[in-house]
mmCIF file with all atom_site columns, C-alpha atoms in Angstrom:
data_model
loop_
_atom_site.group_PDB
_atom_site.id
_atom_site.type_symbol
_atom_site.label_atom_id
_atom_site.label_alt_id
_atom_site.label_comp_id
_atom_site.label_asym_id
_atom_site.label_entity_id
_atom_site.label_seq_id
_atom_site.pdbx_PDB_ins_code
_atom_site.Cartn_x
_atom_site.Cartn_y
_atom_site.Cartn_z
_atom_site.occupancy
_atom_site.B_iso_or_equiv
_atom_site.pdbx_formal_charge
_atom_site.auth_seq_id
_atom_site.auth_comp_id
_atom_site.auth_asym_id
_atom_site.auth_atom_id
_atom_site.pdbx_PDB_model_num
ATOM 1   C CA . MET A 1 1   ? 194.915 -86.151  220.868 1.00 0.00 ? 27  MET A CA 1
ATOM 2   C CA . LYS A 1 2   ? 194.881 -82.417  220.167 1.00 0.00 ? 28  LYS A CA 1
ATOM 3   C CA . PHE A 1 3   ? 193.368 -79.783  222.434 1.00 0.00 ? 29  PHE A CA 1
ATOM 4   C CA . LYS A 1 4   ? 192.501 -76.502  220.909 1.00 0.00 ? 30  LYS A CA 1
ATOM 5   C CA . ALA A 1 5   ? 192.848 -73.135  222.711 1.00 0.00 ? 31  ALA A CA 1
ATOM 6   C CA . GLU A 1 6   ? 189.124 -73.013  222.980 1.00 0.00 ? 32  GLU A CA 1
ATOM 7   C CA . HIS A 1 7   ? 189.220 -76.207  225.181 1.00 0.00 ? 33  HIS A CA 1
ATOM 8   C CA . ALA A 1 8   ? 191.369 -74.562  227.860 1.00 0.00 ? 34  ALA A CA 1
ATOM 9   C CA . GLY A 1 9   ? 189.832 -75.013  231.225 1.00 0.00 ? 35  GLY A CA 1
ATOM 10  C CA . LYS A 1 10  ? 186.978 -77.217  230.004 1.00 0.00 ? 36  LYS A CA 1
ATOM 11  C CA . TRP A 1 11  ? 185.995 -80.899  230.174 1.00 0.00 ? 37  TRP A CA 1
ATOM 12  C CA . ILE A 1 12  ? 186.156 -82.751  226.996 1.00 0.00 ? 38  ILE A CA 1
ATOM 13  C CA . VAL A 1 13  ? 185.027 -86.176  225.930 1.00 0.00 ? 39  VAL A CA 1
ATOM 14  C CA . ALA A 1 14  ? 187.154 -88.175  223.550 1.00 0.00 ? 40  ALA A CA 1
ATOM 15  C CA . LYS A 1 15  ? 186.733 -91.401  221.505 1.00 0.00 ? 41  LYS A CA 1
ATOM 16  C CA . ASP A 1 16  ? 189.674 -92.850  219.595 1.00 0.00 ? 42  ASP A CA 1
ATOM 17  C CA . GLY A 1 17  ? 191.680 -89.721  220.042 1.00 0.00 ? 43  GLY A CA 1
ATOM 18  C CA . LYS A 1 18  ? 188.978 -87.380  218.655 1.00 0.00 ? 44  LYS A CA 1
ATOM 19  C CA . ILE A 1 19  ? 187.038 -84.917  220.767 1.00 0.00 ? 45  ILE A CA 1
ATOM 20  C CA . VAL A 1 20  ? 183.340 -85.535  220.570 1.00 0.00 ? 46  VAL A CA 1
ATOM 21  C CA . ALA A 1 21  ? 181.943 -83.100  223.287 1.00 0.00 ? 47  ALA A CA 1
ATOM 22  C CA . VAL A 1 22  ? 183.083 -80.065  225.292 1.00 0.00 ? 48  VAL A CA 1
ATOM 23  C CA . ASP A 1 23  ? 181.592 -78.208  228.139 1.00 0.00 ? 49  ASP A CA 1
ATOM 24  C CA . LYS A 1 24  ? 182.474 -76.243  231.302 1.00 0.00 ? 50  LYS A CA 1
ATOM 25  C CA . THR A 1 25  ? 181.587 -78.834  233.874 1.00 0.00 ? 51  THR A CA 1
ATOM 26  C CA . LEU A 1 26  ? 181.851 -82.632  233.986 1.00 0.00 ? 52  LEU A CA 1
ATOM 27  C CA . THR A 1 27  ? 178.182 -82.942  234.743 1.00 0.00 ? 53  THR A CA 1
ATOM 28  C CA . ARG A 1 28  ? 177.213 -81.015  231.680 1.00 0.00 ? 54  ARG A CA 1
ATOM 29  C CA . VAL A 1 29  ? 179.629 -82.729  229.301 1.00 0.00 ? 55  VAL A CA 1
ATOM 30  C CA . LYS A 1 30  ? 178.580 -86.135  230.512 1.00 0.00 ? 56  LYS A CA 1
ATOM 31  C CA . LYS A 1 31  ? 174.873 -85.224  229.860 1.00 0.00 ? 57  LYS A CA 1
ATOM 32  C CA . GLN A 1 32  ? 175.874 -84.493  226.258 1.00 0.00 ? 58  GLN A CA 1
ATOM 33  C CA . VAL A 1 33  ? 177.112 -87.971  225.700 1.00 0.00 ? 59  VAL A CA 1
ATOM 34  C CA . VAL A 1 34  ? 175.381 -90.228  228.291 1.00 0.00 ? 60  VAL A CA 1
ATOM 35  C CA . SER A 1 35  ? 172.726 -91.444  225.765 1.00 0.00 ? 61  SER A CA 1
ATOM 36  C CA . ARG A 1 36  ? 175.288 -92.315  223.045 1.00 0.00 ? 62  ARG A CA 1
ATOM 37  C CA . GLY A 1 37  ? 175.475 -95.966  222.029 1.00 0.00 ? 63  GLY A CA 1
ATOM 38  C CA . ASP A 1 38  ? 179.310 -95.834  222.239 1.00 0.00 ? 64  ASP A CA 1
ATOM 39  C CA . PHE A 1 39  ? 179.280 -94.328  225.806 1.00 0.00 ? 65  PHE A CA 1
ATOM 40  C CA . SER A 1 40  ? 181.376 -97.120  227.099 1.00 0.00 ? 66  SER A CA 1
ATOM 41  C CA . GLU A 1 41  ? 184.128 -96.154  224.643 1.00 0.00 ? 67  GLU A CA 1
ATOM 42  C CA . LEU A 1 42  ? 184.375 -92.544  225.693 1.00 0.00 ? 68  LEU A CA 1
ATOM 43  C CA . ARG A 1 43  ? 186.972 -91.021  227.874 1.00 0.00 ? 69  ARG A CA 1
ATOM 44  C CA . PHE A 1 44  ? 186.877 -87.676  229.822 1.00 0.00 ? 70  PHE A CA 1
ATOM 45  C CA . ALA A 1 45  ? 189.614 -85.085  230.340 1.00 0.00 ? 71  ALA A CA 1
ATOM 46  C CA . LEU A 1 46  ? 189.908 -81.559  232.027 1.00 0.00 ? 72  LEU A CA 1
ATOM 47  C CA . VAL A 1 47  ? 192.102 -79.517  229.748 1.00 0.00 ? 73  VAL A CA 1
ATOM 48  C CA . PRO A 1 48  ? 194.423 -77.239  231.661 1.00 0.00 ? 74  PRO A CA 1
ATOM 49  C CA . ARG A 1 49  ? 193.859 -73.496  231.305 1.00 0.00 ? 75  ARG A CA 1
ATOM 50  C CA . GLY A 1 50  ? 197.359 -72.777  230.175 1.00 0.00 ? 76  GLY A CA 1
ATOM 51  C CA . HIS A 1 51  ? 200.909 -73.722  231.356 1.00 0.00 ? 77  HIS A CA 1
ATOM 52  C CA . ILE A 1 52  ? 200.952 -75.553  234.580 1.00 0.00 ? 78  ILE A CA 1
ATOM 53  C CA . ALA A 1 53  ? 203.727 -76.371  237.045 1.00 0.00 ? 79  ALA A CA 1
ATOM 54  C CA . GLY A 1 54  ? 203.888 -78.397  240.231 1.00 0.00 ? 80  GLY A CA 1
ATOM 55  C CA . MET B 2 1   ? 202.411 -99.769  227.172 1.00 0.00 ? 7   MET B CA 1
ATOM 56  C CA . LEU B 2 2   ? 203.389 -96.839  224.941 1.00 0.00 ? 8   LEU B CA 1
ATOM 57  C CA . PHE B 2 3   ? 201.459 -93.632  224.642 1.00 0.00 ? 9   PHE B CA 1
ATOM 58  C CA . LYS B 2 4   ? 201.936 -90.608  222.445 1.00 0.00 ? 10  LYS B CA 1
ATOM 59  C CA . TYR B 2 5   ? 201.877 -87.246  224.105 1.00 0.00 ? 11  TYR B CA 1
ATOM 60  C CA . SER B 2 6   ? 198.726 -85.122  223.609 1.00 0.00 ? 12  SER B CA 1
ATOM 61  C CA . GLN B 2 7   ? 199.150 -81.712  221.983 1.00 0.00 ? 13  GLN B CA 1
ATOM 62  C CA . GLN B 2 8   ? 197.588 -78.591  223.589 1.00 0.00 ? 14  GLN B CA 1
ATOM 63  C CA . GLN B 2 9   ? 197.336 -75.241  221.716 1.00 0.00 ? 15  GLN B CA 1
ATOM 64  C CA . PHE B 2 10  ? 197.270 -71.972  223.564 1.00 0.00 ? 16  PHE B CA 1
ATOM 65  C CA . ALA B 2 11  ? 195.410 -68.821  222.635 1.00 0.00 ? 17  ALA B CA 1
ATOM 66  C CA . ASP B 2 12  ? 198.692 -66.956  221.963 1.00 0.00 ? 18  ASP B CA 1
ATOM 67  C CA . GLY B 2 13  ? 199.645 -69.499  219.360 1.00 0.00 ? 19  GLY B CA 1
ATOM 68  C CA . GLY B 2 14  ? 201.981 -71.433  221.460 1.00 0.00 ? 20  GLY B CA 1
ATOM 69  C CA . GLY B 2 15  ? 201.507 -75.058  222.538 1.00 0.00 ? 21  GLY B CA 1
ATOM 70  C CA . MET B 2 16  ? 202.626 -77.894  224.765 1.00 0.00 ? 22  MET B CA 1
ATOM 71  C CA . SER B 2 17  ? 202.959 -81.612  224.501 1.00 0.00 ? 23  SER B CA 1
ATOM 72  C CA . LEU B 2 18  ? 201.692 -83.481  227.530 1.00 0.00 ? 24  LEU B CA 1
ATOM 73  C CA . PRO B 2 19  ? 202.222 -87.026  228.759 1.00 0.00 ? 25  PRO B CA 1
ATOM 74  C CA . LEU B 2 20  ? 198.553 -87.875  229.211 1.00 0.00 ? 26  LEU B CA 1
ATOM 75  C CA . ILE B 2 21  ? 197.576 -91.514  229.683 1.00 0.00 ? 27  ILE B CA 1
ATOM 76  C CA . PRO B 2 22  ? 194.231 -93.269  229.873 1.00 0.00 ? 28  PRO B CA 1
ATOM 77  C CA . VAL B 2 23  ? 193.263 -94.061  233.462 1.00 0.00 ? 29  VAL B CA 1
ATOM 78  C CA . THR B 2 24  ? 189.861 -95.328  234.689 1.00 0.00 ? 30  THR B CA 1
ATOM 79  C CA . PHE B 2 25  ? 189.197 -94.419  238.393 1.00 0.00 ? 31  PHE B CA 1
ATOM 80  C CA . ARG B 2 26  ? 186.918 -96.829  240.136 1.00 0.00 ? 32  ARG B CA 1
ATOM 81  C CA . SER B 2 27  ? 185.238 -96.613  243.481 1.00 0.00 ? 33  SER B CA 1
ATOM 82  C CA . LYS B 2 28  ? 183.209 -99.393  244.973 1.00 0.00 ? 34  LYS B CA 1
ATOM 83  C CA . LYS B 2 29  ? 180.120 -98.279  243.094 1.00 0.00 ? 35  LYS B CA 1
ATOM 84  C CA . HIS B 2 30  ? 181.106 -96.149  240.148 1.00 0.00 ? 36  HIS B CA 1
ATOM 85  C CA . SER B 2 31  ? 183.899 -95.577  237.615 1.00 0.00 ? 37  SER B CA 1
ATOM 86  C CA . ILE B 2 32  ? 185.004 -92.840  235.220 1.00 0.00 ? 38  ILE B CA 1
ATOM 87  C CA . PRO B 2 33  ? 187.360 -93.283  232.293 1.00 0.00 ? 39  PRO B CA 1
ATOM 88  C CA . THR B 2 34  ? 189.799 -90.352  231.937 1.00 0.00 ? 40  THR B CA 1
ATOM 89  C CA . PHE B 2 35  ? 193.013 -89.036  230.614 1.00 0.00 ? 41  PHE B CA 1
ATOM 90  C CA . ALA B 2 36  ? 195.466 -88.147  233.407 1.00 0.00 ? 42  ALA B CA 1
ATOM 91  C CA . LEU B 2 37  ? 198.741 -86.308  233.324 1.00 0.00 ? 43  LEU B CA 1
ATOM 92  C CA . ILE B 2 38  ? 201.863 -88.033  234.621 1.00 0.00 ? 44  ILE B CA 1
ATOM 93  C CA . ASP B 2 39  ? 203.183 -85.368  237.061 1.00 0.00 ? 45  ASP B CA 1
ATOM 94  C CA . SER B 2 40  ? 206.453 -86.167  238.785 1.00 0.00 ? 46  SER B CA 1
ATOM 95  C CA . GLY B 2 41  ? 206.075 -82.782  240.578 1.00 0.00 ? 47  GLY B CA 1
ATOM 96  C CA . ALA B 2 42  ? 202.956 -84.050  242.499 1.00 0.00 ? 48  ALA B CA 1
ATOM 97  C CA . ASP B 2 43  ? 203.358 -85.864  245.725 1.00 0.00 ? 49  ASP B CA 1
ATOM 98  C CA . VAL B 2 44  ? 199.982 -87.470  245.393 1.00 0.00 ? 50  VAL B CA 1
ATOM 99  C CA . PRO B 2 45  ? 197.331 -87.988  242.683 1.00 0.00 ? 51  PRO B CA 1
ATOM 100 C CA . ILE B 2 46  ? 195.110 -84.938  242.541 1.00 0.00 ? 52  ILE B CA 1
ATOM 101 C CA . LEU B 2 47  ? 191.683 -85.075  240.821 1.00 0.00 ? 53  LEU B CA 1
ATOM 102 C CA . PRO B 2 48  ? 189.155 -82.376  240.116 1.00 0.00 ? 54  PRO B CA 1
ATOM 103 C CA . ILE B 2 49  ? 186.529 -82.379  242.899 1.00 0.00 ? 55  ILE B CA 1
ATOM 104 C CA . GLU B 2 50  ? 183.795 -83.121  240.214 1.00 0.00 ? 56  GLU B CA 1
ATOM 105 C CA . ILE B 2 51  ? 185.193 -86.641  239.936 1.00 0.00 ? 57  ILE B CA 1
ATOM 106 C CA . ALA B 2 52  ? 184.481 -87.329  243.583 1.00 0.00 ? 58  ALA B CA 1
ATOM 107 C CA . GLY B 2 53  ? 180.740 -86.832  242.750 1.00 0.00 ? 59  GLY B CA 1
ATOM 108 C CA . GLU B 2 54  ? 181.032 -89.134  239.802 1.00 0.00 ? 60  GLU B CA 1
ATOM 109 C CA . LEU B 2 55  ? 182.603 -91.807  241.996 1.00 0.00 ? 61  LEU B CA 1
ATOM 110 C CA . GLY B 2 56  ? 179.930 -91.398  244.683 1.00 0.00 ? 62  GLY B CA 1
ATOM 111 C CA . LEU B 2 57  ? 182.568 -90.472  247.278 1.00 0.00 ? 63  LEU B CA 1
ATOM 112 C CA . LYS B 2 58  ? 181.583 -88.208  250.187 1.00 0.00 ? 64  LYS B CA 1
ATOM 113 C CA . LEU B 2 59  ? 184.335 -85.875  251.281 1.00 0.00 ? 65  LEU B CA 1
ATOM 114 C CA . ASN B 2 60  ? 184.802 -84.645  254.754 1.00 0.00 ? 66  ASN B CA 1
ATOM 115 C CA . SER B 2 61  ? 185.532 -80.928  254.714 1.00 0.00 ? 67  SER B CA 1
ATOM 116 C CA . LYS B 2 62  ? 187.253 -81.170  258.118 1.00 0.00 ? 68  LYS B CA 1
ATOM 117 C CA . GLU B 2 63  ? 189.925 -83.451  256.695 1.00 0.00 ? 69  GLU B CA 1
ATOM 118 C CA . LYS B 2 64  ? 191.294 -80.998  254.103 1.00 0.00 ? 70  LYS B CA 1
ATOM 119 C CA . ILE B 2 65  ? 194.941 -80.914  253.584 1.00 0.00 ? 71  ILE B CA 1
ATOM 120 C CA . GLU B 2 66  ? 197.047 -77.900  252.645 1.00 0.00 ? 72  GLU B CA 1
ATOM 121 C CA . MET B 2 67  ? 199.213 -78.285  249.494 1.00 0.00 ? 73  MET B CA 1
ATOM 122 C CA . ASN B 2 68  ? 201.860 -76.063  248.051 1.00 0.00 ? 74  ASN B CA 1
ATOM 123 C CA . ALA B 2 69  ? 201.964 -75.290  244.302 1.00 0.00 ? 75  ALA B CA 1
ATOM 124 C CA . ALA B 2 70  ? 205.206 -74.622  242.417 1.00 0.00 ? 76  ALA B CA 1
ATOM 125 C CA . GLY B 2 71  ? 204.465 -70.853  242.411 1.00 0.00 ? 77  GLY B CA 1
ATOM 126 C CA . GLY B 2 72  ? 204.340 -70.745  246.216 1.00 0.00 ? 78  GLY B CA 1
ATOM 127 C CA . ASN B 2 73  ? 200.518 -70.474  246.505 1.00 0.00 ? 79  ASN B CA 1
ATOM 128 C CA . LYS B 2 74  ? 198.598 -72.784  248.642 1.00 0.00 ? 80  LYS B CA 1
ATOM 129 C CA . PHE B 2 75  ? 195.611 -74.741  247.867 1.00 0.00 ? 81  PHE B CA 1
ATOM 130 C CA . TYR B 2 76  ? 193.573 -77.499  249.676 1.00 0.00 ? 82  TYR B CA 1
ATOM 131 C CA . VAL B 2 77  ? 192.747 -81.064  248.795 1.00 0.00 ? 83  VAL B CA 1
ATOM 132 C CA . TYR B 2 78  ? 190.339 -83.489  250.304 1.00 0.00 ? 84  TYR B CA 1
ATOM 133 C CA . PRO B 2 79  ? 191.408 -87.101  250.713 1.00 0.00 ? 85  PRO B CA 1
ATOM 134 C CA . SER B 2 80  ? 189.156 -89.916  249.300 1.00 0.00 ? 86  SER B CA 1
ATOM 135 C CA . PRO B 2 81  ? 187.278 -91.738  252.075 1.00 0.00 ? 87  PRO B CA 1
ATOM 136 C CA . GLU B 2 82  ? 188.439 -94.991  250.584 1.00 0.00 ? 88  GLU B CA 1
ATOM 137 C CA . LYS B 2 83  ? 191.248 -96.202  248.233 1.00 0.00 ? 89  LYS B CA 1
ATOM 138 C CA . VAL B 2 84  ? 190.376 -95.845  244.593 1.00 0.00 ? 90  VAL B CA 1
ATOM 139 C CA . GLU B 2 85  ? 191.277 -98.277  241.923 1.00 0.00 ? 91  GLU B CA 1
ATOM 140 C CA . CYS B 2 86  ? 193.335 -96.539  239.139 1.00 0.00 ? 92  CYS B CA 1
ATOM 141 C CA . VAL B 2 87  ? 193.350 -98.706  236.065 1.00 0.00 ? 93  VAL B CA 1
ATOM 142 C CA . ILE B 2 88  ? 195.816 -97.930  233.178 1.00 0.00 ? 94  ILE B CA 1
ATOM 143 C CA . GLU B 2 89  ? 194.603 -99.472  229.928 1.00 0.00 ? 95  GLU B CA 1
ATOM 144 C CA . GLN B 2 90  ? 195.859 -99.973  226.417 1.00 0.00 ? 96  GLN B CA 1
ATOM 145 C CA . LYS B 2 91  ? 194.466 -102.410 223.880 1.00 0.00 ? 97  LYS B CA 1
ATOM 146 C CA . GLY B 2 92  ? 196.598 -105.400 223.503 1.00 0.00 ? 98  GLY B CA 1
ATOM 147 C CA . PHE B 2 93  ? 198.129 -105.094 227.022 1.00 0.00 ? 99  PHE B CA 1
ATOM 148 C CA . ARG B 2 94  ? 197.055 -106.402 230.404 1.00 0.00 ? 100 ARG B CA 1
ATOM 149 C CA . SER B 2 95  ? 195.667 -103.559 232.364 1.00 0.00 ? 101 SER B CA 1
ATOM 150 C CA . ILE B 2 96  ? 197.721 -102.122 235.272 1.00 0.00 ? 102 ILE B CA 1
ATOM 151 C CA . VAL B 2 97  ? 195.493 -101.978 238.299 1.00 0.00 ? 103 VAL B CA 1
ATOM 152 C CA . LEU B 2 98  ? 196.608 -99.894  241.204 1.00 0.00 ? 104 LEU B CA 1
ATOM 153 C CA . ARG B 2 99  ? 194.815 -99.032  244.509 1.00 0.00 ? 105 ARG B CA 1
ATOM 154 C CA . SER B 2 100 ? 195.550 -95.686  246.032 1.00 0.00 ? 106 SER B CA 1
ATOM 155 C CA . PRO B 2 101 ? 194.128 -92.920  248.160 1.00 0.00 ? 107 PRO B CA 1
ATOM 156 C CA . VAL B 2 102 ? 193.453 -89.979  245.835 1.00 0.00 ? 108 VAL B CA 1
ATOM 157 C CA . TYR B 2 103 ? 192.912 -86.301  246.605 1.00 0.00 ? 109 TYR B CA 1
ATOM 158 C CA . PHE B 2 104 ? 190.399 -83.958  245.295 1.00 0.00 ? 110 PHE B CA 1
ATOM 159 C CA . ALA B 2 105 ? 190.794 -80.268  244.646 1.00 0.00 ? 111 ALA B CA 1
ATOM 160 C CA . GLU B 2 106 ? 188.333 -77.580  243.933 1.00 0.00 ? 112 GLU B CA 1
ATOM 161 C CA . SER B 2 107 ? 190.776 -75.804  241.702 1.00 0.00 ? 113 SER B CA 1
ATOM 162 C CA . ALA B 2 108 ? 192.483 -78.711  240.012 1.00 0.00 ? 114 ALA B CA 1
ATOM 163 C CA . SER B 2 109 ? 193.895 -77.728  236.584 1.00 0.00 ? 115 SER B CA 1
ATOM 164 C CA . THR B 2 110 ? 193.620 -81.223  235.336 1.00 0.00 ? 116 THR B CA 1
ATOM 165 C CA . ILE B 2 111 ? 193.837 -84.794  236.571 1.00 0.00 ? 117 ILE B CA 1
ATOM 166 C CA . LEU B 2 112 ? 197.298 -85.409  238.057 1.00 0.00 ? 118 LEU B CA 1
ATOM 167 C CA . LEU B 2 113 ? 199.068 -88.720  238.675 1.00 0.00 ? 119 LEU B CA 1
ATOM 168 C CA . GLY B 2 114 ? 201.490 -88.123  241.570 1.00 0.00 ? 120 GLY B CA 1
ATOM 169 C CA . HIS B 2 115 ? 204.100 -90.192  243.243 1.00 0.00 ? 121 HIS B CA 1
ATOM 170 C CA . ASN B 2 116 ? 202.269 -91.758  246.294 1.00 0.00 ? 122 ASN B CA 1
ATOM 171 C CA . ASN B 2 117 ? 200.915 -94.337  245.552 1.00 0.00 ? 123 ASN B CA 1
ATOM 172 C CA . ILE B 2 118 ? 200.696 -94.114  241.721 1.00 0.00 ? 124 ILE B CA 1
ATOM 173 C CA . LEU B 2 119 ? 204.021 -93.394  240.208 1.00 0.00 ? 125 LEU B CA 1
ATOM 174 C CA . TYR B 2 120 ? 205.840 -95.148  242.933 1.00 0.00 ? 126 TYR B CA 1
ATOM 175 C CA . GLN B 2 121 ? 204.389 -98.420  241.580 1.00 0.00 ? 127 GLN B CA 1
ATOM 176 C CA . LEU B 2 122 ? 205.271 -97.788  237.931 1.00 0.00 ? 128 LEU B CA 1
ATOM 177 C CA . ARG B 2 123 ? 208.269 -97.713  235.637 1.00 0.00 ? 129 ARG B CA 1
ATOM 178 C CA . ILE B 2 124 ? 207.740 -94.720  233.486 1.00 0.00 ? 130 ILE B CA 1
ATOM 179 C CA . VAL B 2 125 ? 209.992 -93.415  230.704 1.00 0.00 ? 131 VAL B CA 1
ATOM 180 C CA . LEU B 2 126 ? 209.307 -90.015  229.337 1.00 0.00 ? 132 LEU B CA 1
ATOM 181 C CA . ASP B 2 127 ? 210.854 -89.670  225.827 1.00 0.00 ? 133 ASP B CA 1
ATOM 182 C CA . GLY B 2 128 ? 210.565 -86.040  225.212 1.00 0.00 ? 134 GLY B CA 1
ATOM 183 C CA . ALA B 2 129 ? 212.206 -86.128  221.741 1.00 0.00 ? 135 ALA B CA 1
ATOM 184 C CA . LYS B 2 130 ? 209.694 -88.672  220.441 1.00 0.00 ? 136 LYS B CA 1
ATOM 185 C CA . LYS B 2 131 ? 206.848 -87.334  222.577 1.00 0.00 ? 137 LYS B CA 1
ATOM 186 C CA . GLU B 2 132 ? 206.097 -90.786  223.947 1.00 0.00 ? 138 GLU B CA 1
ATOM 187 C CA . VAL B 2 133 ? 205.658 -92.275  227.421 1.00 0.00 ? 139 VAL B CA 1
ATOM 188 C CA . SER B 2 134 ? 206.091 -95.839  228.258 1.00 0.00 ? 140 SER B CA 1
ATOM 189 C CA . VAL B 2 135 ? 204.342 -97.244  231.368 1.00 0.00 ? 141 VAL B CA 1
ATOM 190 C CA . ASN B 2 136 ? 205.011 -100.505 232.962 1.00 0.00 ? 142 ASN B CA 1
#
């Protein structure tokens, strides 16, 4: 899966390795996809803002 | 199970490859499927606090624990009131189901899988050259 620079610090929703929704909060990104017929196939991730350590 | 690293692009044109694996977190009432980062630098699994809400977990602010980040700064985490099921899944393989306390941070950068009690129960091989991680 590929995260673009614009995804940094945001929640994304992915299906089969492709990003289908992006938003600033988990609540908002979930609202974008909750009514999809394939909701059970989706997966959520918080993209790091940049380099992380620890 | 074998997973390819995910690729992250940065605004400065750089990028990183990250060993993210699919993990579904389950409480007694709710679940959320995610991608989580294998983090050998984390003592415990640390999740963004929003996930506590998704799982219907009520956190006790009096139980917060001080953690130290790699840069020396401190942050706080809140322990889950119950153990959470952490399910690692890949089509064609039997799921790996672990039960572990997890910790929630207000400023979590991503979902981190730490040693106690997740990585301690797994055999993980990070193949940096191939950008693959195997999990058993």
